[in-house]
XYZ file of C-alpha atoms in Angstrom:
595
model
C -95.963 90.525 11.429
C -96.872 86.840 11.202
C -92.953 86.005 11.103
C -92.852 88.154 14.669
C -95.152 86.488 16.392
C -94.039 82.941 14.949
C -90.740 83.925 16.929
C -92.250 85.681 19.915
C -94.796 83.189 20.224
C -92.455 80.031 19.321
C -94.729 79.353 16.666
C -93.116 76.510 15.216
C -93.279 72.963 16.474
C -90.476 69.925 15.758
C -91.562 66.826 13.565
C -89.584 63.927 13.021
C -88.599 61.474 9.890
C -86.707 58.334 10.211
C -83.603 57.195 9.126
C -83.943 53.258 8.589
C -80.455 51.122 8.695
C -81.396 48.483 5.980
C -78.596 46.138 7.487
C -81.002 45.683 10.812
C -84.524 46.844 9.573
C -84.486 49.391 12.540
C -84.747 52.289 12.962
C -81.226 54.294 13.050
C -82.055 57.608 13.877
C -84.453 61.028 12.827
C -84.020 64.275 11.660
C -85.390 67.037 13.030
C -87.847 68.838 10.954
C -89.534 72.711 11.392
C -93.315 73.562 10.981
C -95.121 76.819 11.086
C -97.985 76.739 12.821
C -101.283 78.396 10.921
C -101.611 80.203 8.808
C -97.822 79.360 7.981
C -97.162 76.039 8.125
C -95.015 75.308 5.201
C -90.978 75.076 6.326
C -90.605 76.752 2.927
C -92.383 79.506 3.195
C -91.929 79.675 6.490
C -87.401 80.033 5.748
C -88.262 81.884 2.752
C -90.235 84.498 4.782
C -87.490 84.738 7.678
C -84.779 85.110 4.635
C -86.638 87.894 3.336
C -87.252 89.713 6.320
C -83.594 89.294 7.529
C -84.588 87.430 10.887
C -83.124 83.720 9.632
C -80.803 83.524 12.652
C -83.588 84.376 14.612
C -85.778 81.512 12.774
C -83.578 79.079 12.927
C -82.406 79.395 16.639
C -85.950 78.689 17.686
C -86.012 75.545 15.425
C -82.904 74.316 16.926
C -83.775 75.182 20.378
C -87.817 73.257 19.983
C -85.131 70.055 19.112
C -83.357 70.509 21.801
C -85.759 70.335 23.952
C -87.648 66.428 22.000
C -83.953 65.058 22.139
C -84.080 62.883 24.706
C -88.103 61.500 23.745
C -85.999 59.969 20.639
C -82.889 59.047 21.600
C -82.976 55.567 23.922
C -79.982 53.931 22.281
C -76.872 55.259 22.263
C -76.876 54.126 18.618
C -79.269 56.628 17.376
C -78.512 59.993 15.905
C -80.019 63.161 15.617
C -80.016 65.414 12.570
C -80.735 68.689 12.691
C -80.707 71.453 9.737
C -78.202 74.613 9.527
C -77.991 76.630 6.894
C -74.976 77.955 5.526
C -75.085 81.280 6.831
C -75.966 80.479 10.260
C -73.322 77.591 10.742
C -71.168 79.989 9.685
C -72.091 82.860 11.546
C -69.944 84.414 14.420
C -72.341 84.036 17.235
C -73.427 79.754 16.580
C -70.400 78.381 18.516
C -71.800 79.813 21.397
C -75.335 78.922 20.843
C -74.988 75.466 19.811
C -71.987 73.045 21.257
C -71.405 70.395 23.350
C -72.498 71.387 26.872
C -76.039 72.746 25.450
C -76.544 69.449 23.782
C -75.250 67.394 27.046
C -77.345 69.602 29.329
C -80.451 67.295 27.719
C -78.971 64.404 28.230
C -76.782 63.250 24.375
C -73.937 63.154 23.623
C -72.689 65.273 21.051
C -71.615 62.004 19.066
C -75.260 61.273 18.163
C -75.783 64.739 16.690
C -75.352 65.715 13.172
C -75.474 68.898 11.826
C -77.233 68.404 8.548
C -75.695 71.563 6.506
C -78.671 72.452 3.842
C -78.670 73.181 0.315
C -81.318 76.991 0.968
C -77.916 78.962 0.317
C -74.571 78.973 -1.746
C -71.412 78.791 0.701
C -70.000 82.777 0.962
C -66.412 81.040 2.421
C -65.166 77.661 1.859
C -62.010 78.058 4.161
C -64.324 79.195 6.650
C -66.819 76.156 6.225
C -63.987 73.787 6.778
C -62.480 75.151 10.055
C -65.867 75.818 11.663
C -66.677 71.935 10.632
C -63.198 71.158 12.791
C -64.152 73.219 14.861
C -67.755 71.452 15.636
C -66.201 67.717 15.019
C -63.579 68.360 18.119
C -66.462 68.550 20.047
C -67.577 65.181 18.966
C -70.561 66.466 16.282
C -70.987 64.277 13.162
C -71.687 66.502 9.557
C -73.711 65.771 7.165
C -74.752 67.180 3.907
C -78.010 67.485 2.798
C -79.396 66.887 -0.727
C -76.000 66.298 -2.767
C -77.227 66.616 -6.001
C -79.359 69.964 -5.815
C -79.130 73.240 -5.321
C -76.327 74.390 -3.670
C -75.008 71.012 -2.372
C -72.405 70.410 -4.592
C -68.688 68.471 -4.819
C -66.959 71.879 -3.923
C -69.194 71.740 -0.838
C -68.001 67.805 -0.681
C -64.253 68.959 -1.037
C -64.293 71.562 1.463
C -65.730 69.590 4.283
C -65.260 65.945 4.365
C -69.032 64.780 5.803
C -69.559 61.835 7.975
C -72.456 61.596 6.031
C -73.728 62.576 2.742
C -77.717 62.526 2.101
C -78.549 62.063 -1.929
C -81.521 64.262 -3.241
C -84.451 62.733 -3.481
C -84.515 63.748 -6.962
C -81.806 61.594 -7.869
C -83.975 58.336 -6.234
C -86.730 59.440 -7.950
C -87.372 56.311 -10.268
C -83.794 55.130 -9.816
C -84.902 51.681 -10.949
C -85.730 53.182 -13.846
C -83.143 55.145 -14.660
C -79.826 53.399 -15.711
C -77.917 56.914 -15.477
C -78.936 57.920 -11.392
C -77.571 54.427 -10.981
C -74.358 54.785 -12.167
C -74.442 57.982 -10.090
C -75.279 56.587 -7.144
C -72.815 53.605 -7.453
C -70.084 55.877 -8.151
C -71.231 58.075 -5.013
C -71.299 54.768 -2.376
C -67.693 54.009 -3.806
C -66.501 58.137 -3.377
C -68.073 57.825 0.343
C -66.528 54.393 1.384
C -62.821 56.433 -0.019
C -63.298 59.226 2.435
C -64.952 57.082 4.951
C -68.508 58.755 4.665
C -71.747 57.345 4.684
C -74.525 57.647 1.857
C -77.996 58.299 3.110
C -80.501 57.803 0.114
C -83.688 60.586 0.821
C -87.169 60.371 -0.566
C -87.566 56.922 -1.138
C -90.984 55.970 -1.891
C -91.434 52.592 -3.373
C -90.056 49.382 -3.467
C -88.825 49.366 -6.408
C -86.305 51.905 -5.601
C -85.698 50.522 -2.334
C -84.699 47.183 -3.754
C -81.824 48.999 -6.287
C -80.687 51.398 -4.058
C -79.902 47.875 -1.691
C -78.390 46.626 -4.739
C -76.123 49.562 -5.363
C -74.995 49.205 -1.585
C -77.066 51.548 -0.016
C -77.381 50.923 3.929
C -79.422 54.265 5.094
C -82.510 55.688 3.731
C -85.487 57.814 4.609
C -88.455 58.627 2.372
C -92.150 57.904 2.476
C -92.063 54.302 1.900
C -91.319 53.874 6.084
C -92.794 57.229 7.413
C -93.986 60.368 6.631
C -92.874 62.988 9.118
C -94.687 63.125 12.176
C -94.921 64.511 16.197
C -94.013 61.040 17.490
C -90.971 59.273 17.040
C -91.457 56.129 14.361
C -90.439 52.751 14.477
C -90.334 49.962 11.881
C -93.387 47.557 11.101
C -93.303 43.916 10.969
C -94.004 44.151 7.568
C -91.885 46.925 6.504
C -88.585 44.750 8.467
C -90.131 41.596 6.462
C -89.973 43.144 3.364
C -86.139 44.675 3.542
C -85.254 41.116 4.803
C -87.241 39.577 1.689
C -84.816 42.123 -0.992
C -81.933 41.096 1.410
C -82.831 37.540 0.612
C -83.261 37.799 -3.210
C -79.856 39.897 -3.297
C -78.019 36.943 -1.780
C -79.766 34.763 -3.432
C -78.419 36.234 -6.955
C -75.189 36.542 -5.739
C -74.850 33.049 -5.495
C -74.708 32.875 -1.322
C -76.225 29.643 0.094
C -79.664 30.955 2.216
C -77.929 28.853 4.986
C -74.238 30.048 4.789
C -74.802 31.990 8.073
C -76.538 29.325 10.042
C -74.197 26.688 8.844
C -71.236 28.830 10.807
C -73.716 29.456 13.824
C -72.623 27.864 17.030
C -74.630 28.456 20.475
C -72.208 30.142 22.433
C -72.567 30.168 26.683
C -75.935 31.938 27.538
C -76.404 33.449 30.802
C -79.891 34.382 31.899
C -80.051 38.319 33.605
C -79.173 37.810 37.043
C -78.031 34.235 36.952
C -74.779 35.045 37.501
C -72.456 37.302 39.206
C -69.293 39.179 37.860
C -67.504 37.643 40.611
C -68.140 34.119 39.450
C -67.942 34.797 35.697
C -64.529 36.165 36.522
C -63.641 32.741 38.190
C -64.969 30.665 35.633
C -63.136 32.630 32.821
C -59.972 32.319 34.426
C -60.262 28.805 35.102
C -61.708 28.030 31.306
C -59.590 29.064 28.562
C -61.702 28.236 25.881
C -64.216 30.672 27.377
C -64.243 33.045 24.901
C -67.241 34.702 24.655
C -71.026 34.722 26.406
C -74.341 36.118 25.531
C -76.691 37.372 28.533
C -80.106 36.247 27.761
C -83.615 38.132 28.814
C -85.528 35.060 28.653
C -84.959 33.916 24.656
C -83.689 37.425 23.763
C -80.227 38.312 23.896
C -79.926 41.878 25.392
C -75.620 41.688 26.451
C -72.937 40.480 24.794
C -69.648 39.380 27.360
C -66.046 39.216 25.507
C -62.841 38.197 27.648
C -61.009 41.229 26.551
C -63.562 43.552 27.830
C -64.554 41.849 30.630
C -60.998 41.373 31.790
C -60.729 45.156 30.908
C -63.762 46.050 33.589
C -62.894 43.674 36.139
C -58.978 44.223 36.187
C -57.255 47.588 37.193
C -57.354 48.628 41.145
C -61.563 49.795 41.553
C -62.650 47.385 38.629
C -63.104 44.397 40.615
C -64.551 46.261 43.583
C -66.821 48.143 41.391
C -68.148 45.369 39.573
C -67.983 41.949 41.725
C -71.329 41.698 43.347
C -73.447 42.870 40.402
C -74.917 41.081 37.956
C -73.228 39.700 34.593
C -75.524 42.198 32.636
C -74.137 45.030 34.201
C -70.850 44.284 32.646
C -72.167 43.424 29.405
C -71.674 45.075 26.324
C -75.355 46.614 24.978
C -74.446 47.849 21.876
C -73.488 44.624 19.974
C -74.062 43.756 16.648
C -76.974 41.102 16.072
C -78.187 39.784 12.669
C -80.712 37.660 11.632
C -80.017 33.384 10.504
C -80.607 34.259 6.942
C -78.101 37.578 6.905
C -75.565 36.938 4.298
C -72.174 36.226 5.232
C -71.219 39.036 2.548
C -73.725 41.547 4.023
C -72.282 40.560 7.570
C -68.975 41.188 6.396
C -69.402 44.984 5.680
C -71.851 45.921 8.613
C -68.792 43.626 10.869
C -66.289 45.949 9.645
C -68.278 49.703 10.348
C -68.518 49.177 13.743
C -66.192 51.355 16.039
C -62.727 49.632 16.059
C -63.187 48.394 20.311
C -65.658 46.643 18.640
C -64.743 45.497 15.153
C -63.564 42.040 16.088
C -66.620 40.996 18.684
C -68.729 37.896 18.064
C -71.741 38.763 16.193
C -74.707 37.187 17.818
C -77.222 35.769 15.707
C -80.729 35.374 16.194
C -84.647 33.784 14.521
C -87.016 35.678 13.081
C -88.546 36.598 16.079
C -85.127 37.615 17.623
C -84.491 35.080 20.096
C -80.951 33.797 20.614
C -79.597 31.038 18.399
C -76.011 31.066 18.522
C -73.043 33.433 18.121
C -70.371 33.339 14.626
C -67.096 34.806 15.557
C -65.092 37.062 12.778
C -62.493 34.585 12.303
C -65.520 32.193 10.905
C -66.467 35.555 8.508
C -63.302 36.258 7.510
C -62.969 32.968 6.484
C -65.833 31.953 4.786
C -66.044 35.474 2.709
C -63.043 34.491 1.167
C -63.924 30.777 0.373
C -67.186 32.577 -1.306
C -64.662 35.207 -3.225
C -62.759 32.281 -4.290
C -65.519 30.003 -5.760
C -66.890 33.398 -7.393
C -63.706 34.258 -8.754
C -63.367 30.364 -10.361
C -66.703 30.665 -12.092
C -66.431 33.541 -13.517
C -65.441 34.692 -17.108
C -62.315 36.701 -16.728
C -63.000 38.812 -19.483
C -66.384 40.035 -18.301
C -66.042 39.154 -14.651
C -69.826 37.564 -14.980
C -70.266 34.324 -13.547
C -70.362 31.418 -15.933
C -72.020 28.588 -16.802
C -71.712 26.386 -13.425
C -74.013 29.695 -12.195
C -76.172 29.974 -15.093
C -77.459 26.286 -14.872
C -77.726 26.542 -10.972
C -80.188 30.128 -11.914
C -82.188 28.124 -14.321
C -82.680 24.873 -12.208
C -84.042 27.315 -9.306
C -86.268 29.256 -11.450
C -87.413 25.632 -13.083
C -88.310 24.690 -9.627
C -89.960 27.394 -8.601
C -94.080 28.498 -9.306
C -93.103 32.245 -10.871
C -92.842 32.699 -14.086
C -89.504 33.700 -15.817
C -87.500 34.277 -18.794
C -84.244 33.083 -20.269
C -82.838 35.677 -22.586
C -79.608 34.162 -24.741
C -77.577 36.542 -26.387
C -74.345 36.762 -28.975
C -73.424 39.243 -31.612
C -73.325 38.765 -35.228
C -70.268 38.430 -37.576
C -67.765 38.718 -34.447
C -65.597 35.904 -35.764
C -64.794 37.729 -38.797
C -64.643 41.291 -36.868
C -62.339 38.698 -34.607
C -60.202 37.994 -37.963
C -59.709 41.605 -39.379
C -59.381 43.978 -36.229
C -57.648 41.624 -34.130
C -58.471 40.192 -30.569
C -57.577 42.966 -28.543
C -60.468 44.831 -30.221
C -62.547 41.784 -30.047
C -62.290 41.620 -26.602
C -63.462 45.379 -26.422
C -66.420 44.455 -28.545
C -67.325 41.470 -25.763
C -66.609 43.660 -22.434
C -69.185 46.405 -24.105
C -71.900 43.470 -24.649
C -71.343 42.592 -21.259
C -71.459 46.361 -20.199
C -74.799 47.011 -22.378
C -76.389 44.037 -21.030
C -75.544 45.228 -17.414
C -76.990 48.283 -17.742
C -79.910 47.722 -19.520
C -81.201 45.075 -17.306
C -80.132 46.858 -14.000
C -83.747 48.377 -13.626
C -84.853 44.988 -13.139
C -83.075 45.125 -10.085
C -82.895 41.231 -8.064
C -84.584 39.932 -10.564
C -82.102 39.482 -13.110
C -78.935 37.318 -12.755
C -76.852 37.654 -15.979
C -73.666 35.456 -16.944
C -71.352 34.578 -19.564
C -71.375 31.537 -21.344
C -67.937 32.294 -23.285
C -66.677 33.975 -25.827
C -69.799 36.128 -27.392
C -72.536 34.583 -25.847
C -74.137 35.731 -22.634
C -77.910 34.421 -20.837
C -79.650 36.510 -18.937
C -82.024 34.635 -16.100
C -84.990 37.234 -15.103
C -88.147 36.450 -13.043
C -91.331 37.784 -13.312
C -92.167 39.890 -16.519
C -89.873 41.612 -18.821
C -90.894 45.634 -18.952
C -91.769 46.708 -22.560
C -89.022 48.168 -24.443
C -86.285 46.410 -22.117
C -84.802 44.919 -24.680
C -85.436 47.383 -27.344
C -83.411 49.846 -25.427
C -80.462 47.398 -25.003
C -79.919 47.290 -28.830
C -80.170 51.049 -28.897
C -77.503 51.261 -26.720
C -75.596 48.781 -28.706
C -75.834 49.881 -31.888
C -75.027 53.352 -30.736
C -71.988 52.371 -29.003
C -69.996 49.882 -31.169
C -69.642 52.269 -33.189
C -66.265 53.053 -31.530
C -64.758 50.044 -32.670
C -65.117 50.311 -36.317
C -62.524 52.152 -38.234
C -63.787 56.031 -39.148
C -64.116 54.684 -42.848
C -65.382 51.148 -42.563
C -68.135 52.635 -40.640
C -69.272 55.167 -42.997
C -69.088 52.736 -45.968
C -71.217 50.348 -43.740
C -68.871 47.579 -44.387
C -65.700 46.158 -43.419
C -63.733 43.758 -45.256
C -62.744 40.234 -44.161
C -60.957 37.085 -45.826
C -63.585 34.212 -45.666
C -62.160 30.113 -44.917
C -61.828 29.966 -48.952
C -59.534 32.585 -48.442
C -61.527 35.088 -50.561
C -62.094 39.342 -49.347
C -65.790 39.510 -48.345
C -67.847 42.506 -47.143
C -68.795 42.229 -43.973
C -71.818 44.405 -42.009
C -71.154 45.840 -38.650
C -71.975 43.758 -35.798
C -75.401 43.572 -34.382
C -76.371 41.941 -31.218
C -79.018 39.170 -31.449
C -81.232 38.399 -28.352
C -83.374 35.350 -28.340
C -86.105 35.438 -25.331
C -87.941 32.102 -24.205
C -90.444 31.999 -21.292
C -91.651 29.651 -18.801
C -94.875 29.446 -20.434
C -93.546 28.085 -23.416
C -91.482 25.402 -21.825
C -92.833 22.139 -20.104
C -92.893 21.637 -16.954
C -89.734 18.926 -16.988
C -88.246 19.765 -20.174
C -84.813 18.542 -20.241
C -81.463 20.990 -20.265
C -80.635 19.208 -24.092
C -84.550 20.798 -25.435
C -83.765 24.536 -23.823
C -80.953 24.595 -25.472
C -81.975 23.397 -29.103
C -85.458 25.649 -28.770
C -82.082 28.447 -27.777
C -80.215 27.875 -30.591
C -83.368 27.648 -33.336
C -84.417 31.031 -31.951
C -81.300 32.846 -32.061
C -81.091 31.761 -35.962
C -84.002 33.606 -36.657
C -82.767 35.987 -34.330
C -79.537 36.613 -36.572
C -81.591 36.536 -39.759
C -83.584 39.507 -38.845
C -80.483 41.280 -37.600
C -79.235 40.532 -40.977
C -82.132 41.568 -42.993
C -82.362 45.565 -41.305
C -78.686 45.867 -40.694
C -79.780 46.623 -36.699
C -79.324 44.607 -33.634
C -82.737 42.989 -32.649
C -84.621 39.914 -30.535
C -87.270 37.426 -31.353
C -89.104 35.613 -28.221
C -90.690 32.431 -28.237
C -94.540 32.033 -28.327
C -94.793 28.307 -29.525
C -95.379 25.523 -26.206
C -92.350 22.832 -25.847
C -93.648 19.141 -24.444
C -91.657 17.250 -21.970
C -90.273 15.046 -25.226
C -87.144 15.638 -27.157
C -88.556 15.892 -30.376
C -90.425 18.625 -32.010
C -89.226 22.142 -33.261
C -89.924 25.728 -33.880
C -92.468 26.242 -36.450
């Protein structure tokens, strides 16, 4: 009875939940979410209910039609989309072409491009074939797809396979901790690369913390949605000062430990022609740009903001052609202006700016990208030529520095990480590491196998610090030795759980039998057989507390190389890999020792 009059009654009212775009700190776009109304309020209960009663079509029709009907209260750019929830069984039904298509969602003013049809995870897919033509079907129209909760319940790669999504939404029980949890990353990181091969989008859901916001940036995550921005609610959100402040502050550290000048941006930044709103006509740009060559490009200002972007191509393209000119001549500059251009803040990296560049739509893919300040007023425009350009002179100085065998960077990086840490008032840690007996592994299985042995170092260390997110940079020195650079604290059992890991893989690169006799053998300088214990991996940890406040490079490295001594003696003593840390002060002098 309550489920009747919920659908008589239209008991059910439409909340929404952002999508942020990380890239701009704004808001991107909201999906549509269903309430009861009392005593049923839960969506759950409220689907589970309909389901059971055999009136979901009914349910569900009234949900899409209260969305219909708040469309155009969120959608002001034509950048934003719309998601809305269909479950299998309806989307597939017989009678939703009819009741849901382009001229329904036009007749309230969007376009069917900026609506997605978030398929949910409530029921297992009865026809696959099916599934993919009626996606077709709703993509001719101009609908975007997206599937919800990859990961859980029903949502799986089948799913995936059938019906190649414009976007794919990650369960939130996957982000869950993902900073944490070395595994979801690798999941995730493999997911962003599957999406950017069929040309899909990841949208990470549930994201609650900061923590996980900063490694799902990390592992190239653009869109997300979760707590951390908004709850859902009956107005439409948009992003705080300090919520936009603190994705630019992660977007800052990331560049910064990928070895970006903070200025690389600016330093390409030149200030473009500005035109103020109604300063100008069409008529008279047109005249100037003919008459000007080098006029590439203008920006059209709304007193320091820029609000239009002016290219020659698409200017020429408006103007030109028998109406164009007529159409266009007396009105102002803005009104041939392009409004949806892409505009990044001075400290955007170039690499960042490089990938958001190349997803816009491909009219657009080779526009100037206008920059502006932290309170978004114009500065100057960088053209993609100057992109192009510079991301390769950074791929090239990357590719230079770093080891080839382990594709970290080396130690032209490492001293630049340590001088900026040095200078800086937040504490930090330096964390050498090198495994034990690898020259005379080296020796007996050959260097083909020792380089194995190095890449999985270089693999362990990479995973086991990844929770720490931006806050570790890790390099190779050469051959076995690697430094890690983290700031702030190291999380108990960090390192602990990177020996683990060690120990329990190296094991592939022993011989069946050497392993089980815990010993291999090895001819020693005086040409005499030896036995010789596994390899261990020995980590020596020294803090910024323990260091002075000018100690020279010479002392870091002598305190580095006492430690990991007594590092390798205790690996030698229990047969395991292990790490020592530091606890004794170091003066500004080059003297002294480790007690």
């Amino acid at each position: 009875m309550l489920m009747d009059d919920a659908i008589c009654c239209e008991g059910v009212r439409t909340v929404f939940q952002p999508v942020v775009d990380l890239f701009g700190g704004q808001v991107w776009g909201y999906e549509f979410l269903s309430r009861g109304r009392p005593p049923v309020e839960s969506a759950c209960e409220l689907f589970d209910r309909a389901e059971r009663m055999g009136v979901l079509w009914e349910l569900e029709e009234l949900c899409r039609d209260s969305a219909l009907k708040t469309l155009s209260t969120v959608i002001d750019s034509e950048d934003r989309r719309v998601f809305i929830n269909v479950t299998p069984s309806v989307f597939l039904n017989g009678k939703f072409p009819s009741s849901f298509n382009r001229s329904i969602v036009e007749q309230m003013g969007v376009r069917s491009s900026q609506v997605v049809i978030e398929l949910t995870e409530r029921q297992e897919v009865s026809d696959y074939g099916l599934l993919s033509r009626r996606v077709e079907e709703m993509k001719e129209q101009g609908f975007r797809i997206a599937i919800d909760d990859l990961g859980a319940g029903h949502s799986g790669l089948i799913m995936l396979a059938s019906c190649i999504p414009d976007y794919i939404k990650l369960d939130m029980a996957l982000i869950r901790d993902i900073h944490e949890e070395p595994r979801k990353q690798h999941i995730v990181r493999s997911m962003v690369g599957l999406a950017s091969q069929v040309e899909s989008r990841i949208i990470a859901e549930g994201v609650e913390t900061r923590q996980e916001l900063e490694t799902l940036m990390r592992l190239g995550i653009r869109f997300v949605q979760g707590y951390l921005f908004a709850k859902p609610s009956c107005e439409p959100f948009e992003v705080s000062h300090s919520q936009r402040d603190m994705v630019q502050s992660i977007w800052d550290d990331l560049q910064a430990s990928e070895g970006e000048a903070p200025d690389g941006l600016l330093s390409m930044t030149t200030r473009a022609r500005a035109m103020q709103r109604d300063e100008i006509s069409c008529k008279d740009l047109w005249y100037v740009m003919k008459n000007t060559p080098e006029f590439d490009h203008g920006v059209v200002l709304d007193g320091k903001t820029p609000v239009g972007l002016v290219t020659r191509n698409d200017f020429a393209s408006k103007m030109g052609g028998a109406y164009g000119f007529h159409l266009f001549q007396n009105r102002p500059v803005e009104a041939a202006a392009k409004k949806n251009f892409l505009s990044v803040g001075h400290s955007c990296s170039v690499r960042h700016l490089s990938k958001l560049a190349m997803e816009r739509c491909p009219d657009a893919i080779y526009d100037p990208v206008v920059v502006v300040d932290t309170r978004g007023h114009y500065m100057g425009t960088v053209t993609m030529k100057q992109v192009i350009a510079r991301s390769a002179e950074i791929e090239v100085r990357q590719a230079l520095t770093c080891n080839p065998l382990s594709g970290l960077p080396g130690n032209q990086e490492i001293q630049r990480w340590i001088s900026r840490c040095k200078g800086c008032d937040s504490s930090f840690a330096l964390i050498y590491a090198d495994l034990d007996r690898f020259k005379e592994y080296n020796d007996t299985y050959g260097f083909i196998d020792g380089d194995g042995l190095i890449k999985l170092t270089a693999s362990v260390l990479q995973e086991g610090f990844s929770e720490l997110g931006s806050r570790v940079s890790l390099g190779h020195v050469g051959g076995d030795d690697f430094v890690a650079v983290v700031t702030g604290n190291l999380p108990e059992g960090c390192l602990d759980s990177v020996c683990r890991e060690f120990d329990r893989r190296k094991r592939d690169f022993f011989h069946q039998e050497d392993w089980e006799r815990g010993f291999f053998s090895s001819v020693s300088r005086k040409g005499e057989v030896c036995k010789v214990s596994p390899v261990t991996l020995s980590l020596a940890v020294i803090e910024k507390d323990n260091l002075g406040k000018d100690l020279h490079p010479a002392k870091i490295s002598e305190i580095a190389a006492c430690l990991k001594h007594r590092a390798k003696q205790l690996t030698y003593e229990t047969g395991r890999s292990g790490w020592v840390q530091e606890r004794r002060f170091h003066g500004d002098s080059l003297g002294g020792g480790l007690s």
